[in-house]
mmCIF file of C-alpha atoms in Angstrom:
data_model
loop_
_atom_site.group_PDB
_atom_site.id
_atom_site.type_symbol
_atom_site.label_atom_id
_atom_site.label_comp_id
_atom_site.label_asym_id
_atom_site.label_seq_id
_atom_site.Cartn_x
_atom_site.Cartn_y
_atom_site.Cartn_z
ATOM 1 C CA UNK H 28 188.642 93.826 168.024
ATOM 2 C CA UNK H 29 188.505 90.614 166.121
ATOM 3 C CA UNK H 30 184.842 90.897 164.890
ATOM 4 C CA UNK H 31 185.159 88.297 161.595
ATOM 5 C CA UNK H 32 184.205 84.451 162.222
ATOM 6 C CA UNK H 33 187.522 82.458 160.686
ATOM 7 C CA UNK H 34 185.815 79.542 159.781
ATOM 8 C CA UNK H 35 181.826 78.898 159.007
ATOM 9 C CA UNK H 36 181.701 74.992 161.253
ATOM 10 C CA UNK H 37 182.596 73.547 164.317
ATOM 11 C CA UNK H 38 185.955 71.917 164.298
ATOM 12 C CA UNK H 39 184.706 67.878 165.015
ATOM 13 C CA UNK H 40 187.715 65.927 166.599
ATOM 14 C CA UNK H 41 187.375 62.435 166.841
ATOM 15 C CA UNK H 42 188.715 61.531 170.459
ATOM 16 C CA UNK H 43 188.073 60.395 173.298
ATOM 17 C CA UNK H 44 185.675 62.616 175.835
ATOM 18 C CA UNK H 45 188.602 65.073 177.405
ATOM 19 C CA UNK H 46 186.549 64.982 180.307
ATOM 20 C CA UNK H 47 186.978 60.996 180.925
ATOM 21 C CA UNK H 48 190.400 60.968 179.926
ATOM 22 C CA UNK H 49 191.524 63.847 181.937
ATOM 23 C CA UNK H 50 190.126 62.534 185.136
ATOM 24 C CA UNK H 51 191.322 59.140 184.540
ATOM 25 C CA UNK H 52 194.924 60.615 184.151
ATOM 26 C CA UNK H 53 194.426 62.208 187.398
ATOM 27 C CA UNK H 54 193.543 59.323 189.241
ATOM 28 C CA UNK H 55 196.551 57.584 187.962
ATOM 29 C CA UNK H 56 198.762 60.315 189.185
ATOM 30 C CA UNK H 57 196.927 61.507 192.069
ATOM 31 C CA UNK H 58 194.747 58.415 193.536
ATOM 32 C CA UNK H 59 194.280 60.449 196.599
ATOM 33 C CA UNK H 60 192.106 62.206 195.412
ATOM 34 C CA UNK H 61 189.254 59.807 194.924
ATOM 35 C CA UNK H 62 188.738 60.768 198.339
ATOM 36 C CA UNK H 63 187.277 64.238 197.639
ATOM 37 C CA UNK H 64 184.382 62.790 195.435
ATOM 38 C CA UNK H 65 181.140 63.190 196.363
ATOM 39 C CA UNK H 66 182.649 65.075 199.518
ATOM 40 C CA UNK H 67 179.962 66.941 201.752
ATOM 41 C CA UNK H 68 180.205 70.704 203.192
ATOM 42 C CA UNK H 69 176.794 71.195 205.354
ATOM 43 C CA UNK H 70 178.349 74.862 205.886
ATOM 44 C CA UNK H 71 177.626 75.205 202.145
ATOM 45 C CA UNK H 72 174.245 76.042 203.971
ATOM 46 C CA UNK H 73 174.662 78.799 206.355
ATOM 47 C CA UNK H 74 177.331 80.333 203.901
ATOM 48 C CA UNK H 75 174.745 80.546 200.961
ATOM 49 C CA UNK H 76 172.106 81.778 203.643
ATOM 50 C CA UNK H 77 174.320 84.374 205.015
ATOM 51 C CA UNK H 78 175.134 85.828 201.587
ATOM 52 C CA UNK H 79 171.740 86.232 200.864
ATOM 53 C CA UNK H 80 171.193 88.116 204.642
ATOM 54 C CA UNK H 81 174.304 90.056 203.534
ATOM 55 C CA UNK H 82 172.830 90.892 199.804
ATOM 56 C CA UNK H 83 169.545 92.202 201.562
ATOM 57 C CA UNK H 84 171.340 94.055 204.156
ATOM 58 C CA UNK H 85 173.535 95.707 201.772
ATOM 59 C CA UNK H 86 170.851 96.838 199.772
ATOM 60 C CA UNK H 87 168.983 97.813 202.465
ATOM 61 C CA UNK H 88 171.614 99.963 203.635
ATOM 62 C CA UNK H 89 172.747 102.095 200.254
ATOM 63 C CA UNK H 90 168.970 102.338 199.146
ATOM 64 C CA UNK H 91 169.043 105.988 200.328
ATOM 65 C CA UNK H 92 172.877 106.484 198.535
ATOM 66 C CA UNK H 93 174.204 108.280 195.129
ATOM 67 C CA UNK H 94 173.548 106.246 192.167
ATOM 68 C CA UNK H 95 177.384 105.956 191.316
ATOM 69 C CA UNK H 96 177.748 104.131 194.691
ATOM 70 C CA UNK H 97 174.868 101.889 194.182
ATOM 71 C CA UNK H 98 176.455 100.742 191.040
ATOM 72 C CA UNK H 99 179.976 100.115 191.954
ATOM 73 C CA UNK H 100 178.715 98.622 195.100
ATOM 74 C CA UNK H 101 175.965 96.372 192.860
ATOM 75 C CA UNK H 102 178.761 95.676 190.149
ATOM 76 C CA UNK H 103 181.590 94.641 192.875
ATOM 77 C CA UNK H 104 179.460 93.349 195.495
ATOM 78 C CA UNK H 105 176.619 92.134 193.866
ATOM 79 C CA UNK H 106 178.720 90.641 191.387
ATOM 80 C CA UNK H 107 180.805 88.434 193.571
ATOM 81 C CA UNK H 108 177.965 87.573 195.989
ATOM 82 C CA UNK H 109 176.039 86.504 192.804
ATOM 83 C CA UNK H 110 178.889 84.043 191.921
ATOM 84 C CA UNK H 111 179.179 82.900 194.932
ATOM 85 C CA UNK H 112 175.898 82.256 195.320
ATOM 86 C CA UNK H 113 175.634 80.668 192.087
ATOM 87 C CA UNK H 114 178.541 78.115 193.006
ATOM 88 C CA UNK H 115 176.426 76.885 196.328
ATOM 89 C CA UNK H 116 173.754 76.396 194.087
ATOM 90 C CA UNK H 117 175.820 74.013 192.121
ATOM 91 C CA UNK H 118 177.099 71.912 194.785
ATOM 92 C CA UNK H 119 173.401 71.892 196.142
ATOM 93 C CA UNK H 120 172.827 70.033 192.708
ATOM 94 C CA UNK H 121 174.876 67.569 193.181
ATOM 95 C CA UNK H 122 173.544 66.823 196.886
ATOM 96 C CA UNK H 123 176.911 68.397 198.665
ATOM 97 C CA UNK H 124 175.164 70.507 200.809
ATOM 98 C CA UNK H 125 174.033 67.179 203.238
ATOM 99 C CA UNK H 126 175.223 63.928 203.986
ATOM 100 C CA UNK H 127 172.992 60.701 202.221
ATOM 101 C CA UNK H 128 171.676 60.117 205.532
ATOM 102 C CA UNK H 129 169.675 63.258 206.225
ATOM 103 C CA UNK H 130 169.863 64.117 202.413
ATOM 104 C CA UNK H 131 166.172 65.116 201.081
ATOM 105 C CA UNK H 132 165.828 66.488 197.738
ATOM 106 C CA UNK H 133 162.688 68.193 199.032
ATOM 107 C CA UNK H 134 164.955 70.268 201.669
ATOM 108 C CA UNK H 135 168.017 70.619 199.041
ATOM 109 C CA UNK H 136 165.434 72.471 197.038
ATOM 110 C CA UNK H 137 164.446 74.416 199.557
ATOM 111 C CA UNK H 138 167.585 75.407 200.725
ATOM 112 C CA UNK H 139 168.519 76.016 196.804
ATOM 113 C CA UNK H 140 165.714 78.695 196.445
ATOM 114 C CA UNK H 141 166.219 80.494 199.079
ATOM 115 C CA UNK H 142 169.834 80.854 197.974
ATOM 116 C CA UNK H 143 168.362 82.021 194.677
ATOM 117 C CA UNK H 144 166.556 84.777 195.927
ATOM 118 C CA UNK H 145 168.826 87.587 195.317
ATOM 119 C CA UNK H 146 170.079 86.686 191.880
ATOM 120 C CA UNK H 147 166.081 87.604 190.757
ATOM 121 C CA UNK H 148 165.815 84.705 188.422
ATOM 122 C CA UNK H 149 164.671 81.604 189.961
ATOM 123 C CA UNK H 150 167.062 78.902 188.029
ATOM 124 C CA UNK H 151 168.250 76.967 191.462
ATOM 125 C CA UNK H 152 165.461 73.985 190.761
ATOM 126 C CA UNK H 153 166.110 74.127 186.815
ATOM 127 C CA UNK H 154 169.765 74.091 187.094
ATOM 128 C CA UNK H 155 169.916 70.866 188.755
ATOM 129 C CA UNK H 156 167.817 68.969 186.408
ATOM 130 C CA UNK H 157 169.594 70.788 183.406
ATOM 131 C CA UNK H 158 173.673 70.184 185.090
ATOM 132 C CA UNK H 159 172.828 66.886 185.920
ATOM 133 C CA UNK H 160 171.632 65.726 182.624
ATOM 134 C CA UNK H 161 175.087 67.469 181.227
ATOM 135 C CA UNK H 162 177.189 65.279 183.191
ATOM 136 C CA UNK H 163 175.147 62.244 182.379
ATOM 137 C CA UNK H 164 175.594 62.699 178.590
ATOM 138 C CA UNK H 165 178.730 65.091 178.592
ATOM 139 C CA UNK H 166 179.552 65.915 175.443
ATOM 140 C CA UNK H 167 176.304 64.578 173.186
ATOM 141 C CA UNK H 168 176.051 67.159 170.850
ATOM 142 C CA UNK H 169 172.053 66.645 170.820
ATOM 143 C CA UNK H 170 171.416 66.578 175.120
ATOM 144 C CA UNK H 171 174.479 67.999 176.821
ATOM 145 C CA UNK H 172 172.984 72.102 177.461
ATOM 146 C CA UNK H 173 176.341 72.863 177.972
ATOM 147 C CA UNK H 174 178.014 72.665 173.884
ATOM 148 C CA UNK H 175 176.990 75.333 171.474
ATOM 149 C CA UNK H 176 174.475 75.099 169.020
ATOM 150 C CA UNK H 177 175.475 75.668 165.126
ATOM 151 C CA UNK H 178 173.499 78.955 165.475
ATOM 152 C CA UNK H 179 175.917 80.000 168.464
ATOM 153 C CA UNK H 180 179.148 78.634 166.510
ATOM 154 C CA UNK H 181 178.366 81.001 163.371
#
């Protein structure tokens, strides 16, 4: 299955961010677009409190149920409410969740834990700090979270 590392370092190129450069092609072919940034979905709310209702419910439900249904149910339900989840959280992060007038990061937290509460690890108030530092130095191999280490590229 491929187990053997082919080389020992990270390839360095020496270009331009992709992330920049991609988005500025965009722009130039799609300017429309510019429209969608920073866009707000206050339903991102009830969705994100609904799948956690549905998560406890479900639960609730097949606690009594053969262990082979519990785990399908918990790898295909679970799973997908989990990501889904875990997507709210990230537009939470980035304030999508309420317009700038009524935004209050106090209330976006809020909002982001109790989101959390069925993934069992409590990373909504973390994440934010973490994702938005990523974005703010994208691609610095020393601060961006989000590029492997040398001990992960070995």
């Amino acid at each position: 299955m491929g187990q053997s590392v082919s080389q020992q370092n990270f390839q360095w190129i020496h270009t331009d961010e992709p992330h920049t450069t991609r988005r500025k092609a965009i722009l130039l072919k799609h300017p429309e677009i510019k429209s969608l940034f920073g866009a707000v979905d206050t339903s991102l709310n009830w969705i994100g409190l609904l799948l956690v209702v549905l998560q406890v419910l479900v639960c609730w439900t097949i606690r009594d149920s053969p262990m082979w249904l519990i785990i399908v149910l918990a790898y295909i339900l679970g799973g997908v409410i989990n990501h889904s989840i875990t997507l709210i959280i990230h537009e939470i992060a980035h304030g999508h969740n309420f317009p700038p007038r009524y935004r209050s990061w106090f209330i976006c937290k809020l909002v982001a834990m109790v989101i959390n509460l069925p993934i069992g690890l409590p990373v909504a108030v973390s994440f934010r700090k973490w994702h938005l530092e990523h974005h703010r130095y994208m691609s610095d191999e020393v601060i961006d979270a989000d590029l492997p280490t040398a001990w992960e590229g070995r």
